[in-house]
Amino acid sequence: MEISRKNRRLIHTIVFLVLPLTAFILFVGFPLYWIFITAFKPESEISSRNVSYWPREFTFANFGEAWKNAGFSIYFKNSLVMTLIGIVLILVVSIMTGYVLARYKFKGKSIVYLILLCTQFIPGAMLLTPMFIMFSRFHLLNNVVALALINTTFQIPFNSILMSGFISGIDYGIEEAAQIDGCSRVGAIVRVILPLLKPGMVTVAAYGFIACWNEFLFAFMFTTKQASYTLSVGLKSLIGEYAMNYGQLAAGAVMAVIPVTILFINMQKHLIAGIGAGAVKG
Amino acid sequence: MNVKRRRFLRAAMPYLMLTPAALFLLLFLAYPLFSVFGLSLQNYNVARLNQRGFIGLENFAKIFTDDNVFFKSLGISFRWVVSEVVIQLFLGFWLALLLDKTFRGRGVVRSLVFLPWAMSGVVTAMIWSLIFNQNIGVLNDLFRKLGIITKDVAWLANAKTVLWSCITAEVWRGIPFFAITLLASLQNIPTDLYEACRVDGGRPWQEIVYIKLPFLKNTIILTTLLRAVWEFNNVDLLFTLTNGGPSNRTMTLTMYMTTTSVNNNNYGYGAALAVIAFFILLMFALVYLKLSNFGKED
């Protein structure tokens, strides 16, 4: 019996679209689902060998314990303060650098690009020790501002190039008109460019948020007191304990993930465009 | 005078506006980068500070003649980077091809499968350590139910399985990067190219080989290069998931230099390892750019 054309198309769709896509969704989605439901299981259920794929008993206890006893309220606050300072610094510096790259022709411009590009290749782990020596000499350990400065440094190159793209997209004529009307160049930037730059600023802020919020290595090295831990360091510290509390661990991870997830889902279009542009331009 | 001053200010403006970025990069990137080279020539162990001092190339001599972990770590770095990049690129490209088609619910699917891009290395390690756990892990439970295994496997403690377990966790986080960048490029392909292919009787796989791959060539080269460097530099995930163990089976070169400094407080030796990593990265980037003929077509 011959398979009809319509059926053949259906089989084709199932084999080449539905099946592989389902596999991708399961591979990506299941781990997220797993950490999420684990956070709502009581500890006894998590550590039972009889694995449950849906909580037999729902509880919010892990979140309460992680927040109060394990110190996640402090870690959350530290991460938030560090991230907000980082975002402000990244925005200011990337707007200034991006403006120069978009609007000026000057000697050494190609070298500036080369330097920004090369920074992408330097491993943070390589700078860890000298930075630690430097920061401890200036008594800047356990300091969220110091961490924000380091994060800003690593985010400047990518976000400056991204910002210059947004600024190039704004018509220079508007700026000139403002200058003719008596604005200084800086005045024109503040009054004309900044209001039009909102999409660029939102995108850079989102990138800055994700990068600062997720940073681990420097926060781990530069915080010695529990009161200064960020979320990443707090999560890592739970693993080192002898009696591991999986419920608290899962709840802590969920707390760390939720702000980033909300941001990502709402900002997806902007972020995706940026990743593409950033990767192609370096 | 006033005019002169104004003209000077106008010429100096771009440099003035670059100053903040330059300060950040000089203080927190260039300075530490150069001091690594200085540190690498010192005997500088926090546990034995009284012996601190200049020792020339002694650290390097020890690395190349009397350090089994170093040579092992080179091999592990190589396996780590190649498997990560190849698998991520393959799966990311496949996912991009799937998402390039139109179907109902595409937006939701896209949000979900791209989400791991925003996850940190530490959170990824947390998630997968729960899955891989020998006693309470869901992977063993699933595999037992499917009849794939009869005895529980300690995925992260077994020397045979640990590297592939870590690679899987990092692949999970790395697929979206390739899928996102390649999907963006796929959507830039002019539709008349497809039509021409179809008129000539081209089949879907020919469309991929003769239109999509050549069109994406530059994007693939750039993303692969960047990703290879990032995976070489990756520490967050391995540091949290295995700390280089068991018996150094996941000790990449970057992990080795990190643990030497962070866990063993041997700053001089760690810096020497960092210098070697620096030159590997430099050579890798140069060779790759040359091989890929990047920029010649522009």
Coordinates of C-alpha atoms in Angstrom, one line a residue:
Chain A
M1 CA 0.0 0.0 0.0
E2 CA 1.3 3.4 -0.9
I3 CA 1.6 6.0 1.8
S4 CA -0.4 9.0 0.7
R5 CA 1.3 12.3 0.2
K6 CA -0.4 13.9 3.2
N7 CA 0.7 11.1 5.5
R8 CA 4.2 11.3 4.3
R9 CA 4.3 14.9 5.2
L10 CA 3.0 14.2 8.6
I11 CA 5.6 11.5 9.2
H12 CA 8.2 13.9 7.9
T13 CA 7.1 16.6 10.4
I14 CA 7.1 14.1 13.3
V15 CA 10.6 12.7 12.5
F16 CA 12.3 16.0 11.6
L17 CA 10.5 18.5 13.9
V18 CA 8.4 17.1 16.7
L19 CA 10.7 14.3 17.9
P20 CA 14.0 16.3 18.0
L21 CA 12.3 19.3 19.4
T22 CA 10.7 17.2 22.2
A23 CA 14.1 15.8 23.0
F24 CA 15.6 19.3 23.2
I25 CA 12.7 20.5 25.4
L26 CA 13.1 17.5 27.8
F27 CA 16.9 17.9 28.0
V28 CA 16.7 21.6 28.7
G29 CA 13.5 21.6 30.7
F30 CA 13.8 18.6 32.9
P31 CA 16.8 19.9 35.0
L32 CA 15.0 23.2 35.6
Y33 CA 11.8 21.3 36.5
W34 CA 13.8 19.1 38.8
I35 CA 15.5 21.8 40.9
F36 CA 12.2 23.6 41.1
I37 CA 10.1 20.7 42.5
T38 CA 13.0 19.5 44.7
A39 CA 12.8 22.9 46.5
F40 CA 9.2 22.1 47.5
K41 CA 9.9 18.6 48.8
P42 CA 10.5 17.9 52.5
E43 CA 14.1 16.9 53.2
S44 CA 13.0 13.3 54.1
E45 CA 11.4 12.9 50.7
I46 CA 14.5 14.3 48.9
S47 CA 16.9 12.0 50.6
S48 CA 14.7 9.0 50.2
R49 CA 15.8 6.4 47.6
N50 CA 12.3 6.2 46.4
V51 CA 12.5 9.1 44.0
S52 CA 9.3 11.1 43.5
Y53 CA 8.7 12.9 40.2
W54 CA 6.1 15.1 41.8
P55 CA 6.3 16.1 45.5
R56 CA 4.3 13.7 47.6
E57 CA 4.1 16.4 50.2
F58 CA 4.4 20.1 49.4
T59 CA 6.3 22.4 51.7
F60 CA 7.7 25.9 51.8
A61 CA 10.0 25.0 54.7
N62 CA 13.1 24.9 52.6
F63 CA 12.7 28.5 51.5
G64 CA 12.0 29.7 55.0
E65 CA 15.1 27.9 56.3
A66 CA 17.3 29.0 53.5
W67 CA 16.2 32.6 53.9
K68 CA 16.5 32.8 57.6
N69 CA 18.9 30.1 58.9
A70 CA 21.2 29.5 56.0
G71 CA 21.7 33.3 55.5
F72 CA 20.2 33.6 52.0
S73 CA 18.4 36.9 53.0
I74 CA 21.9 38.4 53.5
Y75 CA 23.3 36.8 50.3
F76 CA 20.3 38.1 48.3
K77 CA 20.8 41.6 49.6
N78 CA 24.6 41.5 48.9
S79 CA 24.0 40.2 45.4
L80 CA 21.4 42.9 44.8
V81 CA 23.5 45.8 46.0
M82 CA 26.5 44.6 44.1
T83 CA 24.5 44.1 40.9
L84 CA 22.8 47.5 41.1
I85 CA 26.1 49.4 41.6
G86 CA 27.6 47.3 38.8
I87 CA 24.8 48.2 36.4
V88 CA 25.1 51.9 37.1
L89 CA 28.8 51.9 36.5
I90 CA 28.5 49.7 33.4
L91 CA 25.9 52.1 31.9
V92 CA 27.9 55.3 32.5
V93 CA 31.1 53.9 31.2
S94 CA 29.6 52.0 28.2
I95 CA 27.6 55.1 27.1
M96 CA 30.7 57.3 27.2
T97 CA 32.9 54.7 25.4
G98 CA 30.1 53.7 23.0
Y99 CA 29.5 57.4 22.1
V100 CA 33.1 57.9 21.2
L101 CA 33.2 54.7 19.0
A102 CA 30.0 55.7 17.3
R103 CA 30.5 59.4 16.7
Y104 CA 34.2 60.2 16.5
K105 CA 37.0 59.5 14.1
F106 CA 40.3 59.8 16.0
K107 CA 43.8 58.5 16.0
G108 CA 44.0 55.1 17.7
K109 CA 40.4 54.1 17.2
S110 CA 41.3 50.7 15.7
I111 CA 43.6 50.1 18.6
V112 CA 40.7 50.8 21.0
Y113 CA 38.7 48.2 19.1
L114 CA 41.6 45.7 19.2
I115 CA 42.0 46.1 23.0
L116 CA 38.3 45.7 23.6
L117 CA 38.3 42.6 21.5
C118 CA 41.4 41.1 23.1
T119 CA 39.9 41.4 26.6
Q120 CA 37.4 38.7 25.7
F121 CA 40.2 36.2 25.6
I122 CA 41.7 36.8 29.1
P123 CA 40.6 34.3 31.7
G124 CA 39.3 35.9 34.9
A125 CA 41.0 33.0 36.8
M126 CA 44.4 34.3 35.6
L127 CA 43.9 37.7 37.2
L128 CA 42.6 36.3 40.5
T129 CA 45.8 36.2 42.5
P130 CA 47.2 39.6 41.6
M131 CA 43.8 41.2 42.1
F132 CA 43.5 39.5 45.5
I133 CA 46.9 40.8 46.6
M134 CA 46.0 44.3 45.4
F135 CA 42.5 44.3 47.0
S136 CA 43.7 42.9 50.3
R137 CA 46.5 45.5 50.4
F138 CA 43.8 48.3 50.1
H139 CA 41.5 46.5 52.7
L140 CA 38.9 46.0 50.0
L141 CA 38.0 42.4 50.8
N142 CA 34.5 41.6 51.8
N143 CA 33.4 44.7 50.0
V144 CA 30.5 44.7 47.6
V145 CA 31.7 47.9 45.9
A146 CA 35.0 46.3 45.1
L147 CA 33.2 43.4 43.5
A148 CA 31.1 45.7 41.5
L149 CA 34.2 47.5 40.2
I150 CA 35.7 44.1 39.0
N151 CA 32.4 43.1 37.4
T152 CA 32.2 46.4 35.6
T153 CA 35.7 46.0 34.2
F154 CA 34.8 42.7 32.6
Q155 CA 31.5 44.0 31.2
I156 CA 32.9 47.3 29.7
P157 CA 34.2 45.9 26.4
F158 CA 31.2 43.9 25.2
N159 CA 28.7 46.5 26.4
S160 CA 30.6 49.5 25.0
I161 CA 30.5 47.9 21.5
L162 CA 26.8 47.0 22.0
M163 CA 26.1 50.6 23.1
S164 CA 28.0 52.1 20.1
G165 CA 25.6 50.1 17.9
F166 CA 22.6 51.7 19.5
I167 CA 24.1 55.2 19.3
S168 CA 25.0 54.8 15.7
G169 CA 21.4 54.1 15.1
I170 CA 20.4 57.5 16.3
D171 CA 20.3 60.2 13.6
Y172 CA 23.3 62.6 14.1
G173 CA 21.1 65.4 12.6
I174 CA 19.1 65.6 15.8
E175 CA 22.2 66.1 17.9
E176 CA 23.5 68.8 15.5
A177 CA 20.2 70.6 15.6
A178 CA 20.4 70.8 19.4
Q179 CA 24.0 72.1 19.2
I180 CA 22.9 74.8 16.8
D181 CA 20.2 75.7 19.2
G182 CA 22.9 76.5 21.7
C183 CA 23.5 73.1 23.5
S184 CA 27.0 72.1 24.1
R185 CA 28.1 68.7 22.9
V186 CA 27.7 67.2 26.3
G187 CA 24.4 69.0 26.7
A188 CA 23.2 67.5 23.4
I189 CA 24.2 64.0 24.6
V190 CA 22.3 64.4 27.9
R191 CA 19.2 66.1 26.5
V192 CA 18.9 64.5 23.1
I193 CA 20.8 61.2 23.0
L194 CA 19.9 59.7 26.4
P195 CA 16.1 59.9 26.0
L196 CA 16.4 58.1 22.6
L197 CA 18.9 55.6 24.0
K198 CA 16.4 53.9 26.3
P199 CA 16.3 50.6 24.4
G200 CA 20.1 50.4 24.5
M201 CA 20.3 51.3 28.1
V202 CA 17.7 48.7 29.0
T203 CA 19.6 46.0 27.0
V204 CA 22.9 46.9 28.6
A205 CA 21.4 47.0 32.0
A206 CA 19.9 43.5 31.5
Y207 CA 23.3 42.1 30.4
G208 CA 24.9 43.8 33.3
F209 CA 22.4 42.3 35.7
I210 CA 22.9 38.8 34.5
A211 CA 26.7 39.0 34.5
C212 CA 27.0 40.6 38.0
W213 CA 24.3 38.4 39.5
N214 CA 25.9 35.2 38.2
E215 CA 29.5 36.1 38.9
F216 CA 31.2 33.5 41.2
L217 CA 35.0 33.3 41.1
F218 CA 35.9 36.8 42.3
A219 CA 33.1 36.9 44.9
F220 CA 34.4 33.6 46.2
M221 CA 38.0 34.7 46.5
F222 CA 37.3 38.2 47.8
T223 CA 34.7 37.3 50.5
T224 CA 35.9 35.7 53.7
K225 CA 33.0 36.5 56.0
Q226 CA 29.6 35.0 55.6
A227 CA 28.0 38.4 56.0
S228 CA 29.6 39.5 52.7
Y229 CA 28.7 36.4 50.7
T230 CA 26.8 36.8 47.4
L231 CA 24.3 34.3 46.3
S232 CA 26.8 32.3 44.2
V233 CA 29.2 32.1 47.1
G234 CA 26.4 31.2 49.5
L235 CA 25.3 28.3 47.3
K236 CA 28.8 27.0 47.0
S237 CA 29.3 27.2 50.8
L238 CA 26.3 24.8 51.2
I239 CA 28.0 22.1 49.2
G240 CA 31.1 22.1 51.4
E241 CA 29.1 21.3 54.5
Y242 CA 29.3 17.8 55.9
A243 CA 25.6 17.1 56.3
M244 CA 24.4 18.4 53.0
N245 CA 20.9 19.9 53.1
Y246 CA 19.5 19.3 49.6
G247 CA 16.2 21.1 50.3
Q248 CA 18.0 24.3 51.3
L249 CA 20.3 24.0 48.4
A250 CA 17.5 23.6 45.9
A251 CA 15.6 26.5 47.5
G252 CA 18.7 28.7 47.4
A253 CA 19.3 27.9 43.8
V254 CA 15.6 28.7 42.9
M255 CA 16.0 32.0 44.7
A256 CA 19.1 32.8 42.7
V257 CA 17.4 31.7 39.4
I258 CA 14.0 33.5 39.7
P259 CA 15.2 37.1 39.1
V260 CA 17.3 36.1 36.2
T261 CA 14.5 34.0 34.7
I262 CA 11.9 36.8 35.0
L263 CA 14.4 39.2 33.4
F264 CA 15.3 36.8 30.6
I265 CA 11.7 36.1 29.6
N266 CA 10.8 39.7 29.5
M267 CA 13.9 41.0 27.8
Q268 CA 14.4 38.0 25.5
K269 CA 14.2 39.9 22.2
H270 CA 16.6 42.6 23.2
L271 CA 19.1 40.1 24.8
I272 CA 19.0 37.8 21.8
A273 CA 19.7 40.6 19.3
G274 CA 22.7 41.6 21.5
I275 CA 24.2 38.1 21.7
G276 CA 24.2 37.9 18.0
A277 CA 25.7 41.3 17.4
G278 CA 28.2 40.9 20.2
A279 CA 29.4 37.5 18.9
V280 CA 29.8 38.7 15.3
K281 CA 31.5 42.0 16.2
G282 CA 33.6 40.2 18.8
Chain B
M1 CA 43.4 82.0 23.6
N2 CA 39.8 81.2 24.3
V3 CA 39.3 79.8 20.8
K4 CA 42.5 77.8 21.0
R5 CA 41.4 76.3 24.3
R6 CA 38.0 75.4 22.9
R7 CA 39.7 73.8 19.8
F8 CA 41.9 71.8 22.1
L9 CA 39.0 70.7 24.2
R10 CA 37.1 69.6 21.1
A11 CA 40.1 67.5 19.9
A12 CA 40.6 66.0 23.3
M13 CA 37.0 65.1 23.8
P14 CA 37.1 61.5 22.5
Y15 CA 40.1 60.8 24.7
L16 CA 38.5 62.4 27.7
M17 CA 35.4 60.3 27.3
L18 CA 37.5 57.1 26.9
T19 CA 39.3 57.8 30.2
P20 CA 36.9 56.0 32.6
A21 CA 37.0 52.8 30.5
A22 CA 40.7 53.1 30.2
L23 CA 41.1 53.5 34.0
F24 CA 39.0 50.4 34.7
L25 CA 40.8 48.3 32.1
L26 CA 44.3 49.5 33.2
L27 CA 43.7 49.1 37.0
F28 CA 41.7 45.9 37.0
L29 CA 42.9 44.1 33.9
A30 CA 46.2 45.3 32.5
Y31 CA 47.9 45.8 35.9
P32 CA 47.0 42.3 37.2
L33 CA 47.8 40.8 33.9
F34 CA 51.3 42.1 33.9
S35 CA 51.9 41.4 37.6
V36 CA 51.1 37.7 36.9
F37 CA 54.3 37.6 34.8
G38 CA 56.2 39.0 37.8
L39 CA 54.6 36.7 40.3
S40 CA 55.4 33.7 38.1
L41 CA 59.1 34.3 38.8
Q42 CA 58.7 34.2 42.5
N43 CA 58.6 31.7 45.2
Y44 CA 55.4 32.9 46.8
N45 CA 53.4 30.5 48.9
V46 CA 51.2 32.0 51.6
A47 CA 51.9 29.0 53.9
R48 CA 55.7 29.7 53.7
L49 CA 55.9 33.5 53.3
N50 CA 59.4 33.6 54.9
Q51 CA 60.8 31.9 51.8
R52 CA 59.2 34.4 49.5
G53 CA 61.6 35.8 46.9
F54 CA 62.7 35.9 43.2
I55 CA 63.6 32.4 41.9
G56 CA 63.8 33.1 38.1
L57 CA 62.4 30.4 36.0
E58 CA 62.3 27.7 38.7
N59 CA 58.5 27.5 38.7
F60 CA 58.5 26.8 35.0
A61 CA 61.4 24.3 35.3
K62 CA 59.3 22.4 37.8
I63 CA 56.2 22.6 35.7
F64 CA 57.9 21.1 32.6
T65 CA 60.1 18.5 34.3
D66 CA 58.4 17.5 37.5
D67 CA 54.7 18.0 37.4
N68 CA 52.5 15.1 36.3
V69 CA 49.3 17.0 37.1
F70 CA 50.3 19.7 34.6
F71 CA 50.7 17.4 31.6
K72 CA 47.5 15.5 32.6
S73 CA 45.7 18.8 32.8
L74 CA 46.7 19.8 29.3
G75 CA 45.1 16.6 28.0
I76 CA 41.9 17.2 30.0
S77 CA 41.7 20.8 28.9
F78 CA 42.0 19.6 25.3
R79 CA 39.3 16.9 25.7
W80 CA 37.1 19.4 27.6
V81 CA 37.3 22.2 25.0
V82 CA 36.9 20.0 21.9
S83 CA 34.0 18.0 23.3
E84 CA 32.2 21.1 24.5
V85 CA 32.6 23.1 21.3
V86 CA 31.8 20.2 19.0
I87 CA 28.7 19.0 20.9
Q88 CA 27.4 22.5 21.6
L89 CA 27.9 23.6 18.0
F90 CA 26.2 20.5 16.6
L91 CA 23.2 20.6 18.9
G92 CA 23.0 24.4 18.8
F93 CA 22.9 24.4 15.0
W94 CA 20.3 21.6 15.0
L95 CA 18.2 23.6 17.5
A96 CA 18.5 26.7 15.4
L97 CA 17.4 24.9 12.3
L98 CA 14.3 23.6 14.2
L99 CA 13.4 27.0 15.6
D100 CA 13.8 28.6 12.1
K101 CA 10.7 26.7 11.0
T102 CA 7.3 28.1 11.8
F103 CA 5.1 26.2 14.1
R104 CA 2.5 26.9 16.9
G105 CA 4.0 27.7 20.3
R106 CA 7.4 28.6 18.8
G107 CA 7.8 31.6 21.1
V108 CA 7.2 29.6 24.3
V109 CA 9.6 26.8 23.2
R110 CA 12.2 29.4 22.3
S111 CA 12.0 31.0 25.8
L112 CA 12.4 27.7 27.5
V113 CA 15.2 26.2 25.5
F114 CA 17.2 29.5 25.6
L115 CA 16.8 29.9 29.3
P116 CA 20.0 28.0 30.4
W117 CA 22.0 30.8 28.7
A118 CA 21.1 33.0 31.7
M119 CA 22.1 30.4 34.3
S120 CA 25.3 30.8 36.3
G121 CA 27.9 28.1 36.5
V122 CA 27.2 27.6 40.2
V123 CA 23.5 27.1 39.7
T124 CA 24.2 24.8 36.8
A125 CA 26.5 22.8 39.1
M126 CA 23.8 22.7 41.8
I127 CA 21.1 21.4 39.4
W128 CA 23.3 18.7 37.9
S129 CA 24.8 17.6 41.3
L130 CA 21.2 16.8 42.4
I131 CA 20.6 14.9 39.1
F132 CA 23.9 13.0 39.2
N133 CA 23.8 12.1 42.9
Q134 CA 24.5 8.4 43.5
N135 CA 22.0 7.8 46.2
I136 CA 19.2 10.2 45.7
G137 CA 19.8 11.3 42.1
V138 CA 17.1 11.1 39.5
L139 CA 19.4 9.9 36.7
N140 CA 20.1 6.6 38.5
D141 CA 16.4 6.2 39.2
L142 CA 15.5 6.8 35.6
F143 CA 18.2 4.5 34.2
R144 CA 17.3 1.8 36.7
K145 CA 13.6 2.0 35.6
L146 CA 14.6 1.9 31.9
G147 CA 16.9 -1.1 32.6
I148 CA 20.0 0.7 31.4
I149 CA 21.8 0.1 34.7
T150 CA 21.3 -2.4 37.5
K151 CA 23.7 -0.9 40.1
D152 CA 23.7 2.8 41.0
V153 CA 26.5 4.8 39.4
A154 CA 28.4 7.6 41.3
W155 CA 28.5 9.8 38.2
L156 CA 30.6 12.5 39.8
A157 CA 32.8 10.3 41.9
N158 CA 33.6 7.6 39.4
A159 CA 36.8 8.4 37.4
K160 CA 35.3 6.9 34.3
T161 CA 32.1 8.9 34.2
V162 CA 33.0 12.2 35.8
L163 CA 34.4 14.1 32.8
W164 CA 31.4 13.2 30.6
S165 CA 29.0 14.1 33.4
C166 CA 30.6 17.5 33.7
I167 CA 30.6 17.9 29.9
T168 CA 26.9 17.1 29.8
A169 CA 26.1 19.8 32.4
E170 CA 28.1 22.4 30.5
V171 CA 26.6 21.4 27.2
W172 CA 23.2 22.0 28.8
R173 CA 24.2 25.6 29.5
G174 CA 26.1 26.1 26.2
I175 CA 23.6 25.0 23.6
P176 CA 21.5 28.3 23.7
F177 CA 24.5 30.5 22.9
F178 CA 25.1 28.7 19.5
A179 CA 21.3 28.3 18.9
I180 CA 20.7 32.0 19.5
T181 CA 23.6 33.3 17.3
L182 CA 23.0 30.8 14.5
L183 CA 19.3 31.4 14.5
A184 CA 19.8 35.1 14.1
S185 CA 22.1 34.5 11.1
L186 CA 19.7 31.9 9.6
Q187 CA 17.0 34.5 9.6
N188 CA 19.2 36.9 7.6
I189 CA 19.4 34.4 4.7
P190 CA 17.5 36.0 1.7
T191 CA 14.5 33.8 0.8
D192 CA 15.2 33.9 -2.9
L193 CA 18.2 31.7 -2.3
Y194 CA 15.9 28.9 -1.0
E195 CA 13.6 29.4 -4.0
A196 CA 16.5 29.0 -6.4
C197 CA 17.5 25.8 -4.6
R198 CA 13.9 24.5 -4.8
V199 CA 13.6 25.3 -8.4
D200 CA 16.7 23.3 -9.1
G201 CA 15.1 20.4 -7.3
G202 CA 17.2 20.7 -4.1
R203 CA 16.3 18.6 -1.1
P204 CA 16.2 19.9 2.5
W205 CA 19.6 18.5 3.3
Q206 CA 21.1 20.1 0.2
E207 CA 19.6 23.4 1.4
I208 CA 21.6 23.0 4.7
V209 CA 24.8 22.0 3.0
Y210 CA 24.8 24.4 0.0
I211 CA 23.0 27.4 1.4
K212 CA 22.8 27.5 5.1
L213 CA 26.3 26.3 6.1
P214 CA 28.2 28.6 3.6
F215 CA 26.0 31.5 4.6
L216 CA 26.7 30.9 8.3
K217 CA 30.4 30.2 7.9
N218 CA 31.7 33.4 9.4
T219 CA 29.3 33.3 12.3
I220 CA 30.2 29.7 13.0
I221 CA 33.9 30.5 12.9
L222 CA 33.6 33.5 15.3
T223 CA 31.3 31.8 17.8
T224 CA 33.3 28.6 17.8
L225 CA 36.5 30.6 18.4
L226 CA 35.0 32.6 21.2
R227 CA 33.3 29.5 22.8
A228 CA 36.6 27.5 22.7
V229 CA 38.4 30.3 24.6
W230 CA 35.5 30.6 27.1
E231 CA 35.4 26.8 27.7
F232 CA 39.2 26.7 28.1
N233 CA 38.8 29.5 30.7
N234 CA 35.7 27.9 32.4
V235 CA 36.1 27.4 36.1
D236 CA 32.8 28.2 37.8
L237 CA 31.1 24.9 36.9
L238 CA 34.0 22.5 37.5
F239 CA 35.1 24.3 40.6
T240 CA 31.7 23.9 42.2
L241 CA 30.8 20.5 40.7
T242 CA 34.0 18.4 41.2
N243 CA 36.8 20.8 42.3
G244 CA 39.0 19.0 39.7
G245 CA 38.5 15.6 41.2
P246 CA 38.2 12.6 41.6
S247 CA 42.0 12.0 41.2
N248 CA 42.3 15.1 39.0
R249 CA 40.0 13.6 36.3
T250 CA 38.4 17.0 35.7
M251 CA 41.5 19.1 36.4
T252 CA 41.7 21.3 33.3
L253 CA 44.7 23.7 33.1
T254 CA 42.6 26.6 34.1
M255 CA 41.2 24.6 37.1
Y256 CA 44.7 23.6 38.0
M257 CA 46.0 27.2 38.1
T258 CA 42.9 28.2 40.0
T259 CA 43.1 25.5 42.7
T260 CA 46.9 26.0 43.0
S261 CA 46.2 29.7 44.0
V262 CA 42.8 29.5 45.7
N263 CA 43.0 26.1 47.6
N264 CA 46.8 25.7 48.0
N265 CA 47.6 29.4 48.3
N266 CA 50.7 28.8 46.1
Y267 CA 50.6 32.2 44.3
G268 CA 53.9 31.9 42.5
Y269 CA 53.3 28.5 41.0
G270 CA 49.7 29.4 40.1
A271 CA 51.0 32.5 38.3
A272 CA 53.5 30.4 36.3
L273 CA 50.6 28.1 35.2
A274 CA 48.6 31.2 34.3
V275 CA 51.4 32.5 32.1
I276 CA 51.5 29.2 30.2
A277 CA 47.7 29.3 29.8
F278 CA 48.1 32.9 28.5
F279 CA 50.5 31.7 25.7
I280 CA 48.3 28.8 24.8
L281 CA 45.3 31.1 24.4
L282 CA 47.4 33.5 22.4
M283 CA 48.7 30.8 20.0
F284 CA 45.3 29.3 19.7
A285 CA 43.7 32.5 18.8
L286 CA 46.3 33.4 16.2
V287 CA 46.4 29.9 14.6
Y288 CA 42.7 29.7 14.5
L289 CA 42.2 33.2 12.9
K290 CA 44.8 32.3 10.3
L291 CA 43.3 28.8 9.5
S292 CA 39.8 30.2 9.2
N293 CA 40.9 32.9 6.7
F294 CA 38.9 35.3 8.8
G295 CA 38.5 38.8 7.4
K296 CA 39.9 38.1 4.0
E297 CA 36.6 38.2 2.3
D298 CA 35.6 41.6 3.8

